[in-house]
Amino acid sequence: MIVTLTANPSLDRTVELPAPLARGEVQRAVAVHQHSGGKGVNVSRALVASGLDTVAVLPGGDSDPVLAGLLDDGVPYAALPISAPLRSNVTLTEPDGVTTKINEPGPELSLDEQEALIGLLLDRSRGASWVVLAGSLPPGVPADFYATVARRLRSTHNDPANGGPPRIAIDSSGAPLVAAISGDSLGNISGKPDLLKPNAEELAELAAAAGLTDVHTADELEADPGLAARAAAAVVGSGVGAVLATLGSKGAVLVTADGAWFATHPPIQAVSTVGAGDSSLAGYLLAATNGGTSQDCLRQAVAHGAAAASLPGSTVPAVHQTTPDAVSITALQKD
């Protein structure tokens, strides 16, 4: 069982344009796609598509369209009732795959609601193999929320007789992501995840937070997998179990304590990159749950990401729609 937490879920609408976006002009869409979203929700949707057991934990009222969408998609969920409506996000996609996203901030969660959401996650994650903490945080939630949740998961589910604590993956950005690799004021590092899934821009942030002095730009990291591996190795050296860094169309890098690898997929016709990173994380978890090696997990992550980018809107692929055999893997030096 893989449990996902999406603290700031959304109703995601993707609008396909027949030509490049023209600012200030009227343009007609050729198609519109709508899905329940947020990073954790997208991971659960992708896992369901491939037949894996999952539960999506999120806030939301019973009549909220986001929850209705999960029901329609057959995604099991556990929702904390809140009175405010969840946010809506809009993505514009151009014919060459370029995407423009407009994300709302989401409803504010009170301290009581934050604690209740953590309690719901702790309850639903008993016996889980993985817990995914993903996406942005809504207003009112502190930046170290995911690190706090990770510590609570490990302290609550620490009985070896019940399988011990789940492995924890975090996929976020900005301050919540940086906080995930930082110890608390007492130096407690138990909130650090077993897996981080940054993109190139987020990897640059993480490397700087981990103390790497010659930090490179996102463009440089995407262009040079060796630089990306070195940045990811700095993060792993700070106490994180593994870093899966997705580099857009360039592929992905995986760094663990045991090695570093770079994977590429043959070029695909990109339709929409919305949710491709979330699908990559789902592919990694799918392979990990099936007992795959680090290279197996990386291979399936890249195959899932490529398949997602070839689908419209935020549609997620099933495993039979992916082509892991087409993925090439190269071993890298970490330093």
Tab-separated table of C-alpha atoms in Angstrom:
chain	number	residue	atom	x	y	z
A	1	MET	CA	0.000	0.000	0.000
A	2	ILE	CA	1.222	3.483	-0.914
A	3	VAL	CA	-0.407	6.427	0.850
A	4	THR	CA	-0.158	9.950	-0.529
A	5	LEU	CA	-0.736	13.224	1.299
A	6	THR	CA	-1.776	16.265	-0.723
A	7	ALA	CA	-2.190	19.195	1.642
A	8	ASN	CA	-3.186	21.599	-1.137
A	9	PRO	CA	-5.202	19.619	-3.712
A	10	SER	CA	-6.789	21.215	-6.735
A	11	LEU	CA	-9.173	20.854	-9.617
A	12	ASP	CA	-6.838	21.006	-12.603
A	13	ARG	CA	-8.122	22.277	-15.935
A	14	THR	CA	-5.846	22.008	-18.958
A	15	VAL	CA	-6.692	24.096	-22.018
A	16	GLU	CA	-5.119	23.063	-25.332
A	17	LEU	CA	-4.376	25.944	-27.711
A	18	PRO	CA	-4.083	25.468	-31.491
A	19	ALA	CA	-1.274	28.050	-31.719
A	20	PRO	CA	1.313	29.673	-29.429
A	21	LEU	CA	-0.127	31.715	-26.575
A	22	ALA	CA	-0.788	35.301	-27.692
A	23	ARG	CA	-0.888	37.650	-24.717
A	24	GLY	CA	-3.762	40.119	-24.787
A	25	GLU	CA	-5.519	38.329	-27.648
A	26	VAL	CA	-8.626	36.142	-27.874
A	27	GLN	CA	-7.831	32.503	-28.630
A	28	ARG	CA	-10.124	29.515	-28.947
A	29	ALA	CA	-9.227	26.220	-27.323
A	30	VAL	CA	-9.220	22.981	-29.264
A	31	ALA	CA	-9.758	20.825	-26.164
A	32	VAL	CA	-10.190	21.097	-22.405
A	33	HIS	CA	-9.314	18.380	-19.884
A	34	GLN	CA	-10.230	18.350	-16.187
A	35	HIS	CA	-8.864	16.134	-13.410
A	36	SER	CA	-8.571	16.139	-9.663
A	37	GLY	CA	-4.985	17.135	-8.997
A	38	GLY	CA	-2.177	18.120	-6.726
A	39	LYS	CA	1.080	16.166	-6.746
A	40	GLY	CA	0.067	13.460	-4.289
A	41	VAL	CA	-3.311	13.012	-5.945
A	42	ASN	CA	-1.596	12.629	-9.323
A	43	VAL	CA	0.722	9.970	-7.900
A	44	SER	CA	-2.263	8.041	-6.524
A	45	ARG	CA	-4.073	8.351	-9.856
A	46	ALA	CA	-1.049	6.921	-11.665
A	47	LEU	CA	-0.714	4.070	-9.175
A	48	VAL	CA	-4.401	3.177	-9.547
A	49	ALA	CA	-3.986	3.161	-13.338
A	50	SER	CA	-1.273	0.509	-12.907
A	51	GLY	CA	-3.244	-1.599	-10.429
A	52	LEU	CA	-1.345	-0.688	-7.255
A	53	ASP	CA	-3.105	-0.216	-3.902
A	54	THR	CA	-3.100	3.407	-2.783
A	55	VAL	CA	-5.038	5.881	-0.667
A	56	ALA	CA	-4.978	9.630	-1.277
A	57	VAL	CA	-5.214	11.660	1.935
A	58	LEU	CA	-6.335	15.264	1.471
A	59	PRO	CA	-8.582	18.002	2.872
A	60	GLY	CA	-11.915	18.690	1.184
A	61	GLY	CA	-15.652	18.860	1.723
A	62	ASP	CA	-17.906	15.973	0.668
A	63	SER	CA	-19.407	17.924	-2.230
A	64	ASP	CA	-16.128	19.359	-3.495
A	65	PRO	CA	-15.485	18.717	-7.214
A	66	VAL	CA	-11.984	17.425	-6.405
A	67	LEU	CA	-13.423	14.554	-4.353
A	68	ALA	CA	-16.081	13.905	-6.998
A	69	GLY	CA	-13.301	13.602	-9.558
A	70	LEU	CA	-11.473	11.050	-7.423
A	71	LEU	CA	-14.646	8.991	-7.198
A	72	ASP	CA	-15.036	9.135	-10.982
A	73	ASP	CA	-11.405	8.017	-11.427
A	74	GLY	CA	-11.775	5.170	-8.935
A	75	VAL	CA	-9.078	6.582	-6.637
A	76	PRO	CA	-9.548	5.575	-2.968
A	77	TYR	CA	-9.255	8.589	-0.689
A	78	ALA	CA	-9.583	9.734	2.910
A	79	ALA	CA	-10.643	13.360	3.194
A	80	LEU	CA	-10.584	15.736	6.146
A	81	PRO	CA	-13.809	17.764	5.922
A	82	ILE	CA	-13.241	21.506	5.590
A	83	SER	CA	-15.790	24.225	4.862
A	84	ALA	CA	-13.823	26.177	2.242
A	85	PRO	CA	-13.768	25.039	-1.407
A	86	LEU	CA	-10.515	23.641	-2.769
A	87	ARG	CA	-8.564	25.620	-5.337
A	88	SER	CA	-8.699	25.456	-9.127
A	89	ASN	CA	-5.599	25.537	-11.329
A	90	VAL	CA	-5.478	26.332	-15.035
A	91	THR	CA	-2.805	25.155	-17.471
A	92	LEU	CA	-2.447	26.379	-21.041
A	93	THR	CA	-0.649	24.032	-23.425
A	94	GLU	CA	0.741	25.099	-26.799
A	95	PRO	CA	1.197	22.779	-29.802
A	96	ASP	CA	4.917	22.285	-29.110
A	97	GLY	CA	4.229	21.151	-25.544
A	98	VAL	CA	5.086	24.450	-23.822
A	99	THR	CA	2.856	24.856	-20.766
A	100	THR	CA	1.808	27.904	-18.780
A	101	LYS	CA	0.336	27.262	-15.321
A	102	ILE	CA	-1.780	29.533	-13.157
A	103	ASN	CA	-2.170	28.096	-9.658
A	104	GLU	CA	-4.448	29.450	-6.951
A	105	PRO	CA	-3.159	29.563	-3.341
A	106	GLY	CA	-5.822	27.261	-1.887
A	107	PRO	CA	-7.891	27.546	1.316
A	108	GLU	CA	-6.178	28.314	4.602
A	109	LEU	CA	-5.840	25.424	7.045
A	110	SER	CA	-6.097	26.253	10.748
A	111	LEU	CA	-3.782	24.694	13.311
A	112	ASP	CA	-6.570	22.318	14.367
A	113	GLU	CA	-7.160	21.305	10.752
A	114	GLN	CA	-3.442	20.738	10.213
A	115	GLU	CA	-3.282	18.469	13.253
A	116	ALA	CA	-6.411	16.607	12.161
A	117	LEU	CA	-4.937	16.091	8.683
A	118	ILE	CA	-1.761	14.642	10.199
A	119	GLY	CA	-3.877	12.383	12.417
A	120	LEU	CA	-5.838	11.137	9.410
A	121	LEU	CA	-2.591	10.359	7.580
A	122	LEU	CA	-1.132	8.521	10.574
A	123	ASP	CA	-4.285	6.409	10.798
A	124	ARG	CA	-4.409	5.535	7.095
A	125	SER	CA	-0.680	4.821	6.771
A	126	ARG	CA	-0.572	1.870	9.185
A	127	GLY	CA	1.218	-0.932	7.351
A	128	ALA	CA	1.985	1.239	4.298
A	129	SER	CA	5.214	0.547	2.410
A	130	TRP	CA	5.562	4.164	1.264
A	131	VAL	CA	4.055	7.504	2.206
A	132	VAL	CA	4.331	10.309	-0.350
A	133	LEU	CA	4.213	13.907	0.933
A	134	ALA	CA	3.726	16.050	-2.118
A	135	GLY	CA	2.863	19.428	-3.527
A	136	SER	CA	2.655	22.986	-2.299
A	137	LEU	CA	1.381	23.925	1.137
A	138	PRO	CA	-1.804	25.966	1.583
A	139	PRO	CA	-1.892	29.294	3.433
A	140	GLY	CA	-1.410	28.989	7.174
A	141	VAL	CA	0.759	25.856	7.003
A	142	PRO	CA	4.417	26.263	8.093
A	143	ALA	CA	7.231	25.451	5.683
A	144	ASP	CA	8.489	22.568	7.846
A	145	PHE	CA	5.122	20.783	7.713
A	146	TYR	CA	6.386	17.838	5.647
A	147	ALA	CA	9.449	17.401	7.862
A	148	THR	CA	7.155	17.408	10.901
A	149	VAL	CA	4.864	14.849	9.297
A	150	ALA	CA	7.854	12.618	8.453
A	151	ARG	CA	9.005	12.675	12.083
A	152	ARG	CA	5.490	11.880	13.286
A	153	LEU	CA	5.190	8.968	10.862
A	154	ARG	CA	8.444	7.449	12.076
A	155	SER	CA	7.714	7.932	15.764
A	156	THR	CA	4.144	6.586	15.491
A	157	HIS	CA	4.754	3.589	13.224
A	158	ASN	CA	7.944	2.323	14.864
A	159	ASP	CA	6.854	-1.184	15.850
A	160	PRO	CA	8.944	-3.762	13.907
A	161	ALA	CA	6.213	-6.339	14.457
A	162	ASN	CA	3.946	-4.219	12.229
A	163	GLY	CA	6.583	-3.646	9.590
A	164	GLY	CA	8.101	-0.546	11.128
A	165	PRO	CA	7.721	2.939	9.656
A	166	PRO	CA	6.965	3.396	5.965
A	167	ARG	CA	9.544	4.793	3.626
A	168	ILE	CA	8.883	8.458	2.939
A	169	ALA	CA	9.082	10.320	-0.368
A	170	ILE	CA	8.769	14.098	-0.628
A	171	ASP	CA	8.061	16.071	-3.791
A	172	SER	CA	7.605	19.787	-3.215
A	173	SER	CA	9.346	23.073	-3.990
A	174	GLY	CA	10.677	26.219	-2.355
A	175	ALA	CA	10.778	26.500	1.410
A	176	PRO	CA	8.873	23.230	2.146
A	177	LEU	CA	11.386	21.304	0.034
A	178	VAL	CA	14.427	22.909	1.639
A	179	ALA	CA	12.937	22.320	5.098
A	180	ALA	CA	12.692	18.623	4.264
A	181	ILE	CA	16.489	18.278	4.350
A	182	SER	CA	17.047	20.484	7.387
A	183	GLY	CA	17.153	19.261	10.967
A	184	ASP	CA	15.066	20.983	13.603
A	185	SER	CA	16.429	23.483	16.142
A	186	LEU	CA	17.740	20.582	18.238
A	187	GLY	CA	19.541	18.961	15.307
A	188	ASN	CA	16.933	16.211	14.896
A	189	ILE	CA	17.199	14.859	11.345
A	190	SER	CA	14.478	12.186	11.649
A	191	GLY	CA	12.289	14.227	9.300
A	192	LYS	CA	14.586	13.682	6.314
A	193	PRO	CA	12.987	11.554	3.597
A	194	ASP	CA	14.052	8.273	2.049
A	195	LEU	CA	13.477	9.791	-1.387
A	196	LEU	CA	13.333	13.318	-2.786
A	197	LYS	CA	11.968	13.986	-6.289
A	198	PRO	CA	13.138	17.461	-7.424
A	199	ASN	CA	13.283	18.890	-10.902
A	200	ALA	CA	16.418	20.744	-12.030
A	201	GLU	CA	15.419	24.075	-10.505
A	202	GLU	CA	14.524	22.449	-7.199
A	203	LEU	CA	17.734	20.403	-7.243
A	204	ALA	CA	19.738	23.629	-7.459
A	205	GLU	CA	17.881	24.917	-4.377
A	206	LEU	CA	18.502	21.689	-2.494
A	207	ALA	CA	22.202	21.560	-3.374
A	208	ALA	CA	22.691	25.084	-2.033
A	209	ALA	CA	20.809	24.182	1.159
A	210	ALA	CA	22.965	21.056	1.523
A	211	GLY	CA	26.109	23.199	1.491
A	212	LEU	CA	27.364	22.714	-2.067
A	213	THR	CA	29.392	25.849	-2.811
A	214	ASP	CA	29.559	25.801	-6.614
A	215	VAL	CA	25.833	25.494	-7.285
A	216	HIS	CA	24.770	25.502	-10.938
A	217	THR	CA	21.638	26.805	-12.634
A	218	ALA	CA	18.725	24.601	-13.627
A	219	ASP	CA	19.695	24.886	-17.312
A	220	GLU	CA	23.249	23.775	-16.513
A	221	LEU	CA	22.010	20.819	-14.469
A	222	GLU	CA	19.659	19.718	-17.247
A	223	ALA	CA	22.461	19.977	-19.823
A	224	ASP	CA	25.054	18.060	-17.791
A	225	PRO	CA	23.945	14.931	-15.913
A	226	GLY	CA	27.330	14.779	-14.196
A	227	LEU	CA	26.685	18.159	-12.575
A	228	ALA	CA	23.178	17.014	-11.629
A	229	ALA	CA	24.586	13.864	-10.025
A	230	ARG	CA	27.088	15.903	-8.031
A	231	ALA	CA	24.332	18.211	-6.793
A	232	ALA	CA	22.124	15.258	-5.880
A	233	ALA	CA	25.040	13.569	-4.107
A	234	ALA	CA	25.409	16.631	-1.870
A	235	VAL	CA	21.766	16.227	-0.874
A	236	VAL	CA	22.200	12.511	-0.221
A	237	GLY	CA	25.269	13.355	1.854
A	238	SER	CA	23.083	15.529	4.079
A	239	GLY	CA	21.130	12.480	5.223
A	240	VAL	CA	18.514	11.917	2.499
A	241	GLY	CA	18.185	8.321	1.312
A	242	ALA	CA	18.018	8.959	-2.438
A	243	VAL	CA	17.407	11.745	-4.926
A	244	LEU	CA	15.477	11.199	-8.149
A	245	ALA	CA	16.082	14.382	-10.148
A	246	THR	CA	13.913	14.729	-13.249
A	247	LEU	CA	15.565	16.832	-15.960
A	248	GLY	CA	12.675	17.399	-18.345
A	249	SER	CA	13.199	16.021	-21.832
A	250	LYS	CA	16.864	15.341	-20.972
A	251	GLY	CA	15.975	12.374	-18.736
A	252	ALA	CA	16.594	11.839	-15.032
A	253	VAL	CA	19.372	11.210	-12.544
A	254	LEU	CA	19.150	8.919	-9.520
A	255	VAL	CA	21.699	9.148	-6.721
A	256	THR	CA	21.815	6.902	-3.661
A	257	ALA	CA	24.520	6.060	-1.138
A	258	ASP	CA	25.512	3.181	-3.436
A	259	GLY	CA	25.778	4.902	-6.793
A	260	ALA	CA	24.575	7.381	-9.393
A	261	TRP	CA	22.847	6.748	-12.716
A	262	PHE	CA	21.549	8.787	-15.639
A	263	ALA	CA	18.603	7.600	-17.727
A	264	THR	CA	17.228	8.827	-21.041
A	265	HIS	CA	14.211	7.935	-23.152
A	266	PRO	CA	14.074	8.298	-26.954
A	267	PRO	CA	12.402	11.576	-27.993
A	268	ILE	CA	8.607	11.636	-27.836
A	269	GLN	CA	6.032	14.044	-29.203
A	270	ALA	CA	5.222	16.098	-26.119
A	271	VAL	CA	1.522	16.901	-25.768
A	272	SER	CA	1.405	18.107	-22.164
A	273	THR	CA	4.085	18.001	-19.482
A	274	VAL	CA	1.522	18.574	-16.706
A	275	GLY	CA	1.964	15.849	-14.098
A	276	ALA	CA	4.902	14.202	-15.886
A	277	GLY	CA	7.089	14.541	-12.790
A	278	ASP	CA	4.342	13.065	-10.620
A	279	SER	CA	4.059	10.130	-13.011
A	280	SER	CA	7.838	9.677	-12.816
A	281	LEU	CA	7.589	9.367	-9.044
A	282	ALA	CA	4.735	6.883	-9.429
A	283	GLY	CA	6.839	4.815	-11.828
A	284	TYR	CA	9.720	4.754	-9.354
A	285	LEU	CA	7.416	3.614	-6.545
A	286	LEU	CA	5.809	0.989	-8.758
A	287	ALA	CA	9.198	-0.583	-9.491
A	288	ALA	CA	10.329	-0.249	-5.862
A	289	THR	CA	7.176	-1.967	-4.617
A	290	ASN	CA	7.816	-4.826	-7.043
A	291	GLY	CA	11.313	-5.318	-5.598
A	292	GLY	CA	13.212	-3.526	-8.348
A	293	THR	CA	16.814	-2.390	-8.061
A	294	SER	CA	17.762	1.270	-8.073
A	295	GLN	CA	18.296	1.075	-11.834
A	296	ASP	CA	14.922	-0.637	-12.307
A	297	CYS	CA	13.241	2.172	-10.360
A	298	LEU	CA	14.993	4.836	-12.420
A	299	ARG	CA	14.106	3.073	-15.666
A	300	GLN	CA	10.414	2.903	-14.819
A	301	ALA	CA	10.424	6.500	-13.541
A	302	VAL	CA	11.727	7.799	-16.872
A	303	ALA	CA	9.361	5.558	-18.847
A	304	HIS	CA	6.387	6.819	-16.841
A	305	GLY	CA	7.426	10.449	-17.246
A	306	ALA	CA	7.834	10.124	-21.007
A	307	ALA	CA	4.470	8.395	-21.357
A	308	ALA	CA	2.750	11.094	-19.311
A	309	ALA	CA	4.225	13.879	-21.458
A	310	SER	CA	2.804	12.221	-24.566
A	311	LEU	CA	-0.753	12.264	-23.166
A	312	PRO	CA	-3.172	15.227	-23.092
A	313	GLY	CA	-3.825	17.390	-20.044
A	314	SER	CA	-2.888	15.802	-16.738
A	315	THR	CA	-3.731	12.297	-17.946
A	316	VAL	CA	-1.573	9.697	-16.215
A	317	PRO	CA	-0.302	6.542	-17.943
A	318	ALA	CA	-0.828	2.955	-16.925
A	319	VAL	CA	2.255	0.774	-16.803
A	320	HIS	CA	1.284	-0.971	-20.081
A	321	GLN	CA	1.471	2.423	-21.820
A	322	THR	CA	5.106	2.887	-20.818
A	323	THR	CA	8.232	1.657	-22.617
A	324	PRO	CA	10.899	0.927	-19.990
A	325	ASP	CA	12.851	-1.247	-22.441
A	326	ALA	CA	13.509	1.897	-24.483
A	327	VAL	CA	15.228	3.642	-21.570
A	328	SER	CA	19.039	3.784	-21.592
A	329	ILE	CA	20.954	3.963	-18.288
A	330	THR	CA	24.518	5.144	-17.735
A	331	ALA	CA	26.462	4.931	-14.473
A	332	LEU	CA	27.872	8.251	-13.252
A	333	GLN	CA	30.453	9.451	-10.793
A	334	LYS	CA	28.955	11.194	-7.752
A	335	ASP	CA	31.964	13.451	-7.089
